[in-house]
Tab-separated table of N, CA and C and ligand atoms in Angstrom:
chain	number	residue	atom	x	y	z
O	9	MET	N	-249.208	-95.037	-27.094
O	9	MET	CA	-249.677	-93.634	-27.684
O	9	MET	C	-248.574	-92.719	-28.365
O	10	LYS	N	-248.757	-92.300	-29.471
O	10	LYS	CA	-248.022	-91.602	-30.116
O	10	LYS	C	-248.540	-90.083	-30.696
O	11	ASP	N	-247.642	-89.144	-30.968
O	11	ASP	CA	-248.334	-88.195	-31.872
O	11	ASP	C	-248.167	-88.028	-32.927
O	12	THR	N	-249.064	-87.268	-33.666
O	12	THR	CA	-248.966	-87.343	-35.138
O	12	THR	C	-249.291	-85.750	-35.290
O	13	GLU	N	-249.328	-85.451	-36.785
O	13	GLU	CA	-249.496	-84.097	-37.252
O	13	GLU	C	-250.142	-84.266	-38.499
O	14	ILE	N	-251.134	-83.208	-38.552
O	14	ILE	CA	-251.629	-82.947	-40.140
O	14	ILE	C	-251.056	-81.676	-40.542
O	15	ILE	N	-250.442	-81.657	-41.677
O	15	ILE	CA	-250.109	-80.920	-42.450
O	15	ILE	C	-250.668	-80.558	-43.368
O	16	ILE	N	-251.161	-79.066	-43.612
O	16	ILE	CA	-252.210	-78.605	-44.745
O	16	ILE	C	-251.169	-77.585	-45.855
O	17	PRO	N	-250.838	-78.159	-46.739
O	17	PRO	CA	-250.175	-77.187	-47.771
O	17	PRO	C	-250.884	-76.275	-48.374
O	18	VAL	N	-250.539	-75.094	-48.237
O	18	VAL	CA	-251.063	-74.053	-48.541
O	18	VAL	C	-250.083	-73.228	-49.610
O	19	LYS	N	-250.611	-72.728	-50.946
O	19	LYS	CA	-249.745	-71.850	-51.502
O	19	LYS	C	-250.286	-70.623	-51.412
O	20	VAL	N	-249.574	-69.580	-51.224
O	20	VAL	CA	-250.074	-68.206	-51.079
O	20	VAL	C	-249.499	-67.481	-52.071
O	21	ALA	N	-250.462	-67.053	-53.129
O	21	ALA	CA	-250.147	-66.338	-54.405
O	21	ALA	C	-250.778	-64.949	-54.518
O	22	ALA	N	-250.207	-64.176	-55.423
O	22	ALA	CA	-250.960	-62.906	-55.779
O	22	ALA	C	-251.635	-63.166	-56.946
O	23	TYR	N	-252.699	-62.661	-57.423
O	23	TYR	CA	-253.465	-62.911	-58.545
O	23	TYR	C	-252.686	-62.936	-59.702
O	24	GLU	N	-251.652	-61.949	-60.038
O	24	GLU	CA	-250.853	-62.208	-61.077
O	24	GLU	C	-250.033	-63.202	-61.242
O	25	GLU	N	-249.942	-64.016	-60.147
O	25	GLU	CA	-249.096	-65.127	-60.200
O	25	GLU	C	-249.695	-66.363	-60.538
O	26	LEU	N	-250.965	-66.306	-60.939
O	26	LEU	CA	-252.298	-67.310	-60.988
O	26	LEU	C	-252.066	-67.973	-62.423
O	27	GLU	N	-252.175	-69.077	-62.854
O	27	GLU	CA	-252.394	-69.519	-64.030
O	27	GLU	C	-253.873	-68.799	-64.872
O	28	ALA	N	-253.661	-68.969	-66.008
O	28	ALA	CA	-254.883	-68.040	-66.586
O	28	ALA	C	-256.184	-68.698	-66.362
O	29	SER	N	-256.168	-69.989	-66.340
O	29	SER	CA	-257.383	-70.697	-65.986
O	29	SER	C	-257.899	-70.225	-64.488
O	30	ASP	N	-256.857	-70.275	-63.855
O	30	ASP	CA	-257.358	-69.683	-62.323
O	30	ASP	C	-257.728	-68.725	-62.124
O	31	ARG	N	-257.002	-67.657	-62.896
O	31	ARG	CA	-257.360	-66.083	-62.833
O	31	ARG	C	-258.789	-66.125	-63.438
O	32	ARG	N	-259.114	-66.904	-64.471
O	32	ARG	CA	-260.558	-66.657	-65.004
O	32	ARG	C	-261.635	-67.146	-63.792
O	33	LEU	N	-261.267	-68.127	-63.117
O	33	LEU	CA	-262.184	-68.931	-62.218
O	33	LEU	C	-262.450	-67.676	-60.948
O	34	VAL	N	-261.121	-67.102	-60.667
O	34	VAL	CA	-261.087	-66.052	-59.515
O	34	VAL	C	-261.822	-64.859	-60.217
O	35	ASP	N	-261.947	-64.453	-61.409
O	35	ASP	CA	-262.642	-63.389	-61.875
O	35	ASP	C	-264.218	-63.930	-61.689
O	36	LEU	N	-264.545	-65.112	-62.269
O	36	LEU	CA	-265.956	-65.339	-61.986
O	36	LEU	C	-266.359	-65.334	-60.722
O	37	ALA	N	-265.578	-65.971	-59.820
O	37	ALA	CA	-266.067	-65.978	-58.357
O	37	ALA	C	-266.431	-64.493	-57.826
O	38	ARG	N	-265.378	-63.526	-58.264
O	38	ARG	CA	-265.358	-61.968	-57.879
O	38	ARG	C	-266.653	-61.238	-58.575
O	39	GLU	N	-267.068	-61.978	-59.627
O	39	GLU	CA	-268.351	-61.372	-60.426
O	39	GLU	C	-269.477	-61.718	-59.577
O	40	ALA	N	-269.251	-62.908	-59.353
O	40	ALA	CA	-270.578	-63.721	-58.756
O	40	ALA	C	-270.880	-63.068	-57.359
O	41	THR	N	-269.970	-62.133	-56.585
O	41	THR	CA	-270.370	-61.607	-55.105
O	41	THR	C	-271.603	-60.428	-55.743
O	42	HIS	N	-271.473	-60.093	-56.751
O	42	HIS	CA	-272.582	-59.117	-57.347
O	42	HIS	C	-274.005	-59.655	-57.410
O	43	ARG	N	-274.050	-60.979	-57.513
O	43	ARG	CA	-275.404	-61.693	-57.569
O	43	ARG	C	-275.823	-62.320	-56.143
O	44	SER	N	-274.828	-61.797	-55.202
O	44	SER	CA	-275.166	-62.179	-53.842
O	44	SER	C	-276.775	-61.468	-53.481
O	45	TYR	N	-277.274	-62.215	-52.518
O	45	TYR	CA	-278.660	-61.528	-52.011
O	45	TYR	C	-278.248	-61.726	-50.322
O	46	ALA	N	-277.937	-60.474	-50.056
O	46	ALA	CA	-277.300	-60.541	-48.333
O	46	ALA	C	-277.698	-59.280	-47.919
O	47	PRO	N	-279.106	-58.941	-47.728
O	47	PRO	CA	-279.709	-57.886	-47.219
O	47	PRO	C	-279.411	-57.915	-45.452
O	48	TYR	N	-279.116	-58.851	-44.978
O	48	TYR	CA	-279.070	-59.190	-43.510
O	48	TYR	C	-277.530	-58.794	-42.995
O	49	SER	N	-276.844	-59.656	-43.752
O	49	SER	CA	-275.428	-59.591	-43.414
O	49	SER	C	-274.691	-58.462	-44.104
O	50	ARG	N	-275.217	-58.362	-45.278
O	50	ARG	CA	-274.337	-57.423	-46.200
O	50	ARG	C	-273.021	-57.787	-46.622
O	51	PHE	N	-272.646	-59.105	-46.451
O	51	PHE	CA	-271.338	-59.764	-46.621
O	51	PHE	C	-271.726	-60.641	-47.823
O	52	ARG	N	-271.019	-60.173	-48.967
O	52	ARG	CA	-271.315	-60.780	-50.398
O	52	ARG	C	-270.402	-61.748	-50.688
O	53	VAL	N	-270.807	-62.979	-51.053
O	53	VAL	CA	-269.690	-64.227	-51.136
O	53	VAL	C	-270.092	-64.645	-52.425
O	54	GLY	N	-269.022	-65.068	-53.276
O	54	GLY	CA	-269.240	-65.494	-54.634
O	54	GLY	C	-268.390	-67.037	-54.767
O	55	ALA	N	-268.568	-67.733	-55.469
O	55	ALA	CA	-268.139	-68.790	-55.683
O	55	ALA	C	-268.186	-69.383	-57.246
O	56	ALA	N	-267.098	-70.010	-57.815
O	56	ALA	CA	-266.985	-70.441	-59.133
O	56	ALA	C	-266.313	-71.750	-59.077
O	57	ILE	N	-266.997	-72.643	-59.763
O	57	ILE	CA	-266.516	-73.905	-59.746
O	57	ILE	C	-266.149	-74.220	-61.316
O	58	LEU	N	-265.008	-74.740	-61.551
O	58	LEU	CA	-264.679	-75.448	-62.788
O	58	LEU	C	-264.883	-76.879	-63.067
O	59	LEU	N	-265.514	-77.426	-63.980
O	59	LEU	CA	-265.860	-78.658	-64.178
O	59	LEU	C	-264.788	-79.311	-65.172
O	60	ASP	N	-265.081	-80.873	-65.025
O	60	ASP	CA	-264.060	-81.521	-65.924
O	60	ASP	C	-264.624	-81.548	-67.557
O	61	ASN	N	-265.969	-81.136	-67.635
O	61	ASN	CA	-266.235	-80.734	-68.929
O	61	ASN	C	-266.057	-79.458	-69.650
O	62	GLY	N	-265.219	-78.771	-68.648
O	62	GLY	CA	-264.947	-77.394	-69.444
O	62	GLY	C	-265.942	-76.396	-68.748
O	63	GLU	N	-266.925	-76.648	-68.295
O	63	GLU	CA	-268.100	-75.587	-67.888
O	63	GLU	C	-267.808	-74.946	-66.596
O	64	THR	N	-268.218	-73.807	-66.363
O	64	THR	CA	-267.913	-73.250	-65.023
O	64	THR	C	-269.408	-72.768	-64.485
O	65	ILE	N	-269.574	-72.994	-63.095
O	65	ILE	CA	-270.874	-72.876	-62.554
O	65	ILE	C	-270.488	-71.642	-61.543
O	66	THR	N	-271.463	-70.735	-61.348
O	66	THR	CA	-271.127	-69.846	-60.258
O	66	THR	C	-272.353	-69.785	-59.254
O	67	GLY	N	-272.013	-69.218	-58.048
O	67	GLY	CA	-273.108	-69.055	-57.111
O	67	GLY	C	-272.580	-68.029	-56.178
O	68	ALA	N	-273.703	-67.571	-55.384
O	68	ALA	CA	-273.569	-66.373	-54.473
O	68	ALA	C	-274.310	-66.911	-53.329
O	69	ASN	N	-273.971	-66.053	-52.322
O	69	ASN	CA	-274.698	-66.328	-50.760
O	69	ASN	C	-276.190	-65.916	-51.283
O	70	GLN	N	-277.483	-66.404	-50.700
O	70	GLN	CA	-278.615	-66.010	-50.951
O	70	GLN	C	-279.321	-66.389	-49.327
O	71	GLU	N	-279.421	-65.030	-48.627
O	71	GLU	CA	-280.046	-65.048	-47.484
O	71	GLU	C	-281.546	-64.987	-47.463
O	72	ASN	N	-282.182	-65.366	-46.161
O	72	ASN	CA	-283.437	-65.237	-45.927
O	72	ASN	C	-283.966	-64.663	-44.549
O	73	VAL	N	-285.211	-64.045	-44.550
O	73	VAL	CA	-285.550	-63.253	-43.298
O	73	VAL	C	-285.401	-64.339	-42.310
O	74	ALA	N	-285.658	-65.672	-42.494
O	74	ALA	CA	-285.740	-66.791	-41.250
O	74	ALA	C	-283.992	-67.143	-41.665
O	75	TYR	N	-283.370	-66.635	-40.891
O	75	TYR	CA	-281.842	-66.865	-41.049
O	75	TYR	C	-281.218	-68.187	-41.591
O	76	PRO	N	-281.647	-69.002	-40.991
O	76	PRO	CA	-281.074	-70.456	-41.057
O	76	PRO	C	-281.343	-70.781	-42.524
O	77	SER	N	-282.473	-70.298	-43.100
O	77	SER	CA	-282.890	-70.783	-44.440
O	77	SER	C	-281.884	-70.307	-45.485
O	78	GLY	N	-281.062	-69.443	-45.171
O	78	GLY	CA	-280.267	-68.942	-46.338
O	78	GLY	C	-279.035	-70.089	-46.552
O	79	THR	N	-278.421	-69.805	-47.633
O	79	THR	CA	-277.472	-70.695	-48.395
O	79	THR	C	-275.979	-69.944	-48.736
O	80	CYS	N	-275.052	-70.417	-48.234
O	80	CYS	CA	-273.530	-70.059	-48.665
O	80	CYS	C	-273.341	-69.892	-50.140
O	81	ALA	N	-272.531	-69.096	-50.673
O	81	ALA	CA	-272.118	-69.146	-52.011
O	81	ALA	C	-271.492	-70.248	-52.216
O	82	GLU	N	-270.745	-71.157	-51.684
O	82	GLU	CA	-270.024	-72.498	-51.917
O	82	GLU	C	-271.209	-73.469	-52.319
O	83	ARG	N	-272.160	-73.482	-51.344
O	83	ARG	CA	-273.265	-74.698	-51.595
O	83	ARG	C	-274.147	-74.412	-52.639
O	84	THR	N	-274.647	-72.921	-52.645
O	84	THR	CA	-275.256	-72.609	-53.831
O	84	THR	C	-274.499	-73.084	-55.168
O	85	ALA	N	-273.604	-72.803	-55.169
O	85	ALA	CA	-272.569	-73.160	-56.554
O	85	ALA	C	-272.473	-74.724	-56.840
O	86	CYS	N	-272.241	-75.330	-55.606
O	86	CYS	CA	-272.022	-76.777	-55.848
O	86	CYS	C	-273.307	-77.662	-56.050
O	87	TYR	N	-274.219	-77.258	-55.460
O	87	TYR	CA	-275.547	-77.729	-55.552
O	87	TYR	C	-276.093	-77.518	-57.032
O	88	TYR	N	-276.030	-76.239	-57.501
O	88	TYR	CA	-276.251	-76.006	-58.998
O	88	TYR	C	-275.513	-76.907	-59.931
O	89	ALA	N	-274.173	-76.603	-59.594
O	89	ALA	CA	-273.327	-77.515	-60.532
O	89	ALA	C	-273.670	-78.933	-60.662
O	90	HIS	N	-274.201	-79.619	-59.714
O	90	HIS	CA	-274.313	-81.263	-59.875
O	90	HIS	C	-275.523	-81.240	-60.295
O	91	ALA	N	-276.530	-80.222	-59.998
O	91	ALA	CA	-277.919	-80.412	-60.485
O	91	ALA	C	-277.816	-80.007	-62.173
O	92	THR	N	-276.879	-79.300	-62.508
O	92	THR	CA	-276.943	-78.926	-63.972
O	92	THR	C	-276.037	-79.891	-64.678
O	93	TYR	N	-275.004	-80.412	-64.270
O	93	TYR	CA	-274.240	-81.452	-64.968
O	93	TYR	C	-273.860	-82.384	-63.852
O	94	PRO	N	-274.783	-83.570	-63.630
O	94	PRO	CA	-274.625	-84.497	-62.706
O	94	PRO	C	-273.465	-85.286	-63.040
O	95	GLU	N	-273.100	-85.665	-64.201
O	95	GLU	CA	-272.015	-86.309	-64.774
O	95	GLU	C	-270.425	-85.701	-64.453
O	96	ALA	N	-270.614	-84.447	-64.399
O	96	ALA	CA	-269.198	-83.881	-64.760
O	96	ALA	C	-268.696	-83.906	-63.202
O	97	LYS	N	-267.188	-83.789	-63.375
O	97	LYS	CA	-266.576	-83.817	-62.032
O	97	LYS	C	-266.104	-82.400	-61.650
O	98	PHE	N	-266.207	-82.002	-60.292
O	98	PHE	CA	-265.303	-80.663	-60.241
O	98	PHE	C	-264.019	-80.712	-60.384
O	99	VAL	N	-263.506	-79.885	-60.601
O	99	VAL	CA	-261.873	-79.533	-60.967
O	99	VAL	C	-261.263	-78.529	-59.866
O	100	THR	N	-261.865	-77.300	-59.874
O	100	THR	CA	-261.333	-76.270	-59.081
O	100	THR	C	-262.513	-75.575	-58.606
O	101	ILE	N	-262.668	-74.877	-57.285
O	101	ILE	CA	-263.405	-73.938	-56.660
O	101	ILE	C	-262.713	-72.781	-56.266
O	102	ALA	N	-263.194	-71.534	-56.749
O	102	ALA	CA	-262.666	-70.368	-56.251
O	102	ALA	C	-263.793	-69.576	-55.499
O	103	VAL	N	-263.484	-68.993	-54.202
O	103	VAL	CA	-264.313	-68.298	-53.662
O	103	VAL	C	-263.705	-66.795	-53.440
O	104	ALA	N	-264.826	-65.847	-53.505
O	104	ALA	CA	-264.320	-64.484	-53.252
O	104	ALA	C	-265.362	-63.879	-52.349
O	105	ALA	N	-264.898	-62.715	-51.808
O	105	ALA	CA	-265.992	-62.037	-50.839
O	105	ALA	C	-265.850	-60.693	-50.676
O	106	ARG	N	-266.912	-59.922	-50.569
O	106	ARG	CA	-266.800	-58.593	-50.364
O	106	ARG	C	-267.426	-58.178	-49.189
O	107	ASP	N	-266.696	-57.304	-48.242
O	107	ASP	CA	-267.007	-56.855	-47.012
O	107	ASP	C	-268.468	-55.894	-47.111
O	108	THR	N	-268.951	-55.556	-45.847
O	108	THR	CA	-269.992	-54.788	-45.749
O	108	THR	C	-269.751	-53.343	-46.473
O	109	ASP	N	-268.632	-52.813	-46.599
O	109	ASP	CA	-268.282	-51.746	-47.322
O	109	ASP	C	-268.288	-51.912	-48.954
O	110	GLY	N	-268.540	-53.013	-49.420
O	110	GLY	CA	-268.580	-53.373	-50.720
O	110	GLY	C	-266.846	-53.589	-51.266
O	111	LYS	N	-266.106	-53.720	-50.487
O	111	LYS	CA	-264.740	-53.779	-51.050
O	111	LYS	C	-264.336	-55.223	-50.813
O	112	GLU	N	-263.575	-55.756	-51.903
O	112	GLU	CA	-263.281	-57.312	-51.537
O	112	GLU	C	-262.274	-57.234	-50.606
O	113	VAL	N	-262.622	-58.360	-49.495
O	113	VAL	CA	-262.031	-58.623	-48.398
O	113	VAL	C	-260.371	-58.642	-48.542
O	114	ALA	N	-259.515	-58.028	-47.735
O	114	ALA	CA	-258.154	-58.297	-48.139
O	114	ALA	C	-257.550	-59.454	-47.895
O	115	GLN	N	-257.900	-60.249	-46.856
O	115	GLN	CA	-257.426	-61.643	-46.643
O	115	GLN	C	-258.548	-62.482	-47.083
O	116	PRO	N	-258.111	-63.778	-47.780
O	116	PRO	CA	-259.302	-64.590	-48.010
O	116	PRO	C	-259.981	-65.278	-46.798
O	117	ILE	N	-261.340	-65.339	-47.403
O	117	ILE	CA	-262.181	-66.113	-46.197
O	117	ILE	C	-262.423	-67.670	-46.663
O	118	ALA	N	-262.521	-68.370	-45.918
O	118	ALA	CA	-262.606	-69.710	-45.714
O	118	ALA	C	-264.071	-70.318	-45.839
O	119	PRO	N	-264.515	-71.288	-46.465
O	119	PRO	CA	-265.934	-71.738	-46.450
O	119	PRO	C	-265.891	-72.338	-44.827
O	120	CYS	N	-267.495	-72.227	-44.746
O	120	CYS	CA	-267.796	-72.810	-43.312
O	120	CYS	C	-267.883	-74.219	-43.330
O	121	GLY	N	-268.024	-74.633	-42.040
O	121	GLY	CA	-267.844	-76.299	-41.805
O	121	GLY	C	-268.893	-76.892	-42.693
O	122	ALA	N	-270.136	-76.566	-42.789
O	122	ALA	CA	-271.190	-77.030	-43.568
O	122	ALA	C	-270.826	-77.092	-45.270
O	123	CYS	N	-270.418	-76.083	-45.394
O	123	CYS	CA	-269.861	-76.143	-47.031
O	123	CYS	C	-268.716	-76.725	-47.166
O	124	ARG	N	-267.573	-76.935	-46.367
O	124	ARG	CA	-266.722	-77.840	-46.509
O	124	ARG	C	-267.099	-79.346	-46.591
O	125	GLN	N	-268.229	-79.690	-45.646
O	125	GLN	CA	-268.776	-81.198	-45.788
O	125	GLN	C	-269.367	-81.419	-47.135
O	126	ALA	N	-270.225	-80.315	-47.715
O	126	ALA	CA	-270.997	-80.403	-48.751
O	126	ALA	C	-269.838	-80.256	-50.095
O	127	LEU	N	-268.765	-79.771	-50.060
O	127	LEU	CA	-267.837	-79.824	-51.105
O	127	LEU	C	-267.063	-81.115	-51.278
O	128	LEU	N	-266.870	-81.549	-49.867
O	128	LEU	CA	-266.217	-82.903	-49.723
O	128	LEU	C	-266.682	-83.925	-50.448
O	129	GLU	N	-268.037	-83.795	-50.476
O	129	GLU	CA	-269.032	-85.052	-51.093
O	129	GLU	C	-268.519	-84.837	-52.654
O	130	TYR	N	-268.493	-83.765	-53.236
O	130	TYR	CA	-268.352	-83.771	-54.539
O	130	TYR	C	-266.797	-83.904	-55.064
O	131	GLU	N	-266.049	-83.828	-54.257
O	131	GLU	CA	-264.702	-84.229	-54.264
O	131	GLU	C	-264.599	-85.753	-54.217
O	132	THR	N	-265.297	-86.444	-53.370
O	132	THR	CA	-265.308	-87.901	-53.255
O	132	THR	C	-266.212	-88.168	-54.526
O	133	LEU	N	-267.203	-87.710	-55.000
O	133	LEU	CA	-267.685	-88.087	-56.259
O	133	LEU	C	-266.661	-88.180	-57.362
O	134	ALA	N	-265.914	-86.883	-57.327
O	134	ALA	CA	-264.917	-86.845	-58.753
O	134	ALA	C	-263.748	-87.966	-58.837
O	135	GLY	N	-263.502	-88.338	-57.432
O	135	GLY	CA	-262.639	-89.514	-57.394
O	135	GLY	C	-261.256	-89.003	-57.228
O	136	HIS	N	-260.760	-87.673	-57.359
O	136	HIS	CA	-259.737	-86.807	-57.543
O	136	HIS	C	-259.706	-85.829	-56.564
O	137	ASP	N	-258.664	-85.075	-56.243
O	137	ASP	CA	-258.670	-83.975	-55.374
O	137	ASP	C	-259.320	-82.695	-56.258
O	138	VAL	N	-260.080	-81.882	-55.718
O	138	VAL	CA	-260.601	-80.800	-56.014
O	138	VAL	C	-259.754	-79.413	-55.395
O	139	ARG	N	-259.093	-78.643	-56.383
O	139	ARG	CA	-258.363	-77.583	-55.810
O	139	ARG	C	-259.352	-76.495	-55.260
O	140	VAL	N	-258.772	-75.787	-54.226
O	140	VAL	CA	-259.744	-74.693	-53.711
O	140	VAL	C	-258.875	-73.548	-53.843
O	141	ILE	N	-259.454	-72.344	-54.188
O	141	ILE	CA	-258.853	-71.243	-54.397
O	141	ILE	C	-259.477	-70.051	-53.521
O	142	LEU	N	-258.869	-69.721	-52.320
O	142	LEU	CA	-259.620	-68.839	-51.319
O	142	LEU	C	-259.100	-67.458	-51.821
O	143	THR	N	-259.873	-66.526	-52.226
O	143	THR	CA	-259.282	-65.186	-52.429
O	143	THR	C	-259.382	-63.933	-51.878
O	144	GLY	N	-258.510	-63.206	-51.819
O	144	GLY	CA	-258.476	-61.814	-51.082
O	144	GLY	C	-257.942	-60.596	-52.027
O	145	ALA	N	-258.076	-59.441	-51.713
O	145	ALA	CA	-257.643	-58.323	-52.478
O	145	ALA	C	-256.165	-58.530	-52.627
O	146	LYS	N	-255.376	-58.802	-51.269
O	146	LYS	CA	-254.094	-59.018	-51.395
O	146	LYS	C	-253.565	-59.960	-51.640
O	147	GLU	N	-253.988	-61.227	-51.360
O	147	GLU	CA	-253.294	-62.641	-51.602
O	147	GLU	C	-254.411	-63.534	-51.793
O	148	MET	N	-253.991	-64.637	-52.320
O	148	MET	CA	-255.089	-65.842	-52.402
O	148	MET	C	-254.457	-67.069	-51.798
O	149	PHE	N	-254.981	-68.025	-51.189
O	149	PHE	CA	-254.390	-69.296	-50.856
O	149	PHE	C	-254.958	-70.499	-51.445
O	150	ILE	N	-254.161	-70.985	-51.906
O	150	ILE	CA	-254.669	-72.449	-52.718
O	150	ILE	C	-254.275	-73.592	-52.117
O	151	LEU	N	-255.251	-74.156	-52.044
O	151	LEU	CA	-255.093	-75.693	-51.327
O	151	LEU	C	-255.329	-76.850	-52.196
O	152	PRO	N	-254.729	-77.954	-51.960
O	152	PRO	CA	-254.733	-78.910	-53.077
O	152	PRO	C	-255.984	-79.630	-53.207
O	153	SER	N	-256.827	-79.900	-51.933
O	153	SER	CA	-257.905	-80.447	-52.115
O	153	SER	C	-259.049	-79.828	-50.893
O	154	VAL	N	-260.177	-80.362	-51.146
O	154	VAL	CA	-261.433	-80.251	-50.197
O	154	VAL	C	-260.954	-80.641	-48.992
O	155	LYS	N	-260.466	-81.978	-48.794
O	155	LYS	CA	-260.087	-82.691	-47.611
O	155	LYS	C	-259.088	-82.126	-46.925
O	156	SER	N	-258.186	-81.349	-47.377
O	156	SER	CA	-257.100	-80.565	-46.645
O	156	SER	C	-257.934	-79.363	-46.101
O	157	LEU	N	-258.957	-79.111	-46.285
O	157	LEU	CA	-259.808	-77.979	-45.396
O	157	LEU	C	-260.747	-78.578	-44.395
O	158	LEU	N	-260.755	-79.752	-44.578
O	158	LEU	CA	-261.274	-80.542	-43.582
O	158	LEU	C	-261.038	-82.139	-42.992
O	159	PRO	N	-260.013	-81.869	-42.288
O	159	PRO	CA	-259.470	-82.943	-41.606
O	159	PRO	C	-260.338	-83.405	-40.600
O	160	PHE	N	-260.380	-84.974	-40.577
O	160	PHE	CA	-261.077	-85.780	-39.633
O	160	PHE	C	-262.531	-85.596	-40.166
O	161	ALA	N	-262.885	-85.503	-41.650
O	161	ALA	CA	-264.312	-85.352	-42.193
O	161	ALA	C	-264.919	-86.594	-41.741
O	162	PHE	N	-266.170	-86.411	-41.749
O	162	PHE	CA	-267.132	-87.514	-41.567
O	162	PHE	C	-267.412	-87.987	-43.118
O	163	THR	N	-267.164	-89.292	-43.490
O	163	THR	CA	-266.947	-89.786	-44.856
O	163	THR	C	-268.344	-90.451	-45.035
O	164	GLU	N	-268.237	-91.874	-44.458
O	164	GLU	CA	-269.301	-92.647	-44.550
O	164	GLU	C	-269.365	-93.678	-43.486
O	165	PHE	N	-270.462	-94.720	-43.560
O	165	PHE	CA	-270.482	-95.496	-42.464
O	165	PHE	C	-269.568	-96.787	-42.884
O	166	ASP	N	-268.844	-97.334	-41.773
O	166	ASP	CA	-268.041	-98.476	-42.051
O	166	ASP	C	-268.887	-99.688	-42.303
H	15	LIG	N1	-270.996	-67.128	-46.235
H	15	LIG	C1	-270.614	-67.569	-47.535
H	15	LIG	O1	-271.639	-67.535	-48.564
H	15	LIG	N2	-269.721	-68.377	-47.566
H	15	LIG	C2	-268.538	-68.298	-46.566
H	15	LIG	O2	-267.511	-69.167	-47.071
H	15	LIG	C3	-268.730	-67.871	-45.291
H	15	LIG	C4	-270.198	-67.085	-44.966
H	15	LIG	C5	-272.254	-66.047	-46.001
H	15	LIG	C6	-273.356	-66.536	-45.290
H	15	LIG	C7	-274.147	-65.339	-45.059
H	15	LIG	O3	-274.888	-65.157	-45.990
H	15	LIG	C8	-272.722	-64.485	-45.062
H	15	LIG	O4	-271.933	-64.842	-45.729
H	15	LIG	C9	-272.422	-63.803	-43.829
H	15	LIG	O5	-271.953	-64.865	-42.809
């Protein structure tokens, strides 16, 4: 028996410290929160995905009166991205959220487990790491890959 550790590298940055292309993606994710349909939770989430063909795709959470039928921003965006540009590979995803008071959350929110699993599929398809930028009003967390958000992920049958 031996002990092991999984270490997740996370960069903590202010918006101003981001590169221009990351700032643009964060802006798009923040804008996308305004297209959320969240009458039940009133928690508005936006996601923006940069593809390797230069396009960016955005999504926002879409709720439903039958609660489990709703979809998170990250899955809205990743399914839309792949349904629109099936050949394109994901490069970076940014996620932003506004609380029930309409203000951006101070601390970044992280994708739910189902979204991590869905995003991992597109990282696997891309064949390279997909950076993840989780945004908050105070600071951003930048992760090097989706798999760093989902250790011990279920990938495929042997
Ligand atoms: N939500 C997202 O869209 N993304 C996340 O990362 C966490 C949660 C949505 C689901 C639901 O519409 C609302 O936020 C409250 O949970």
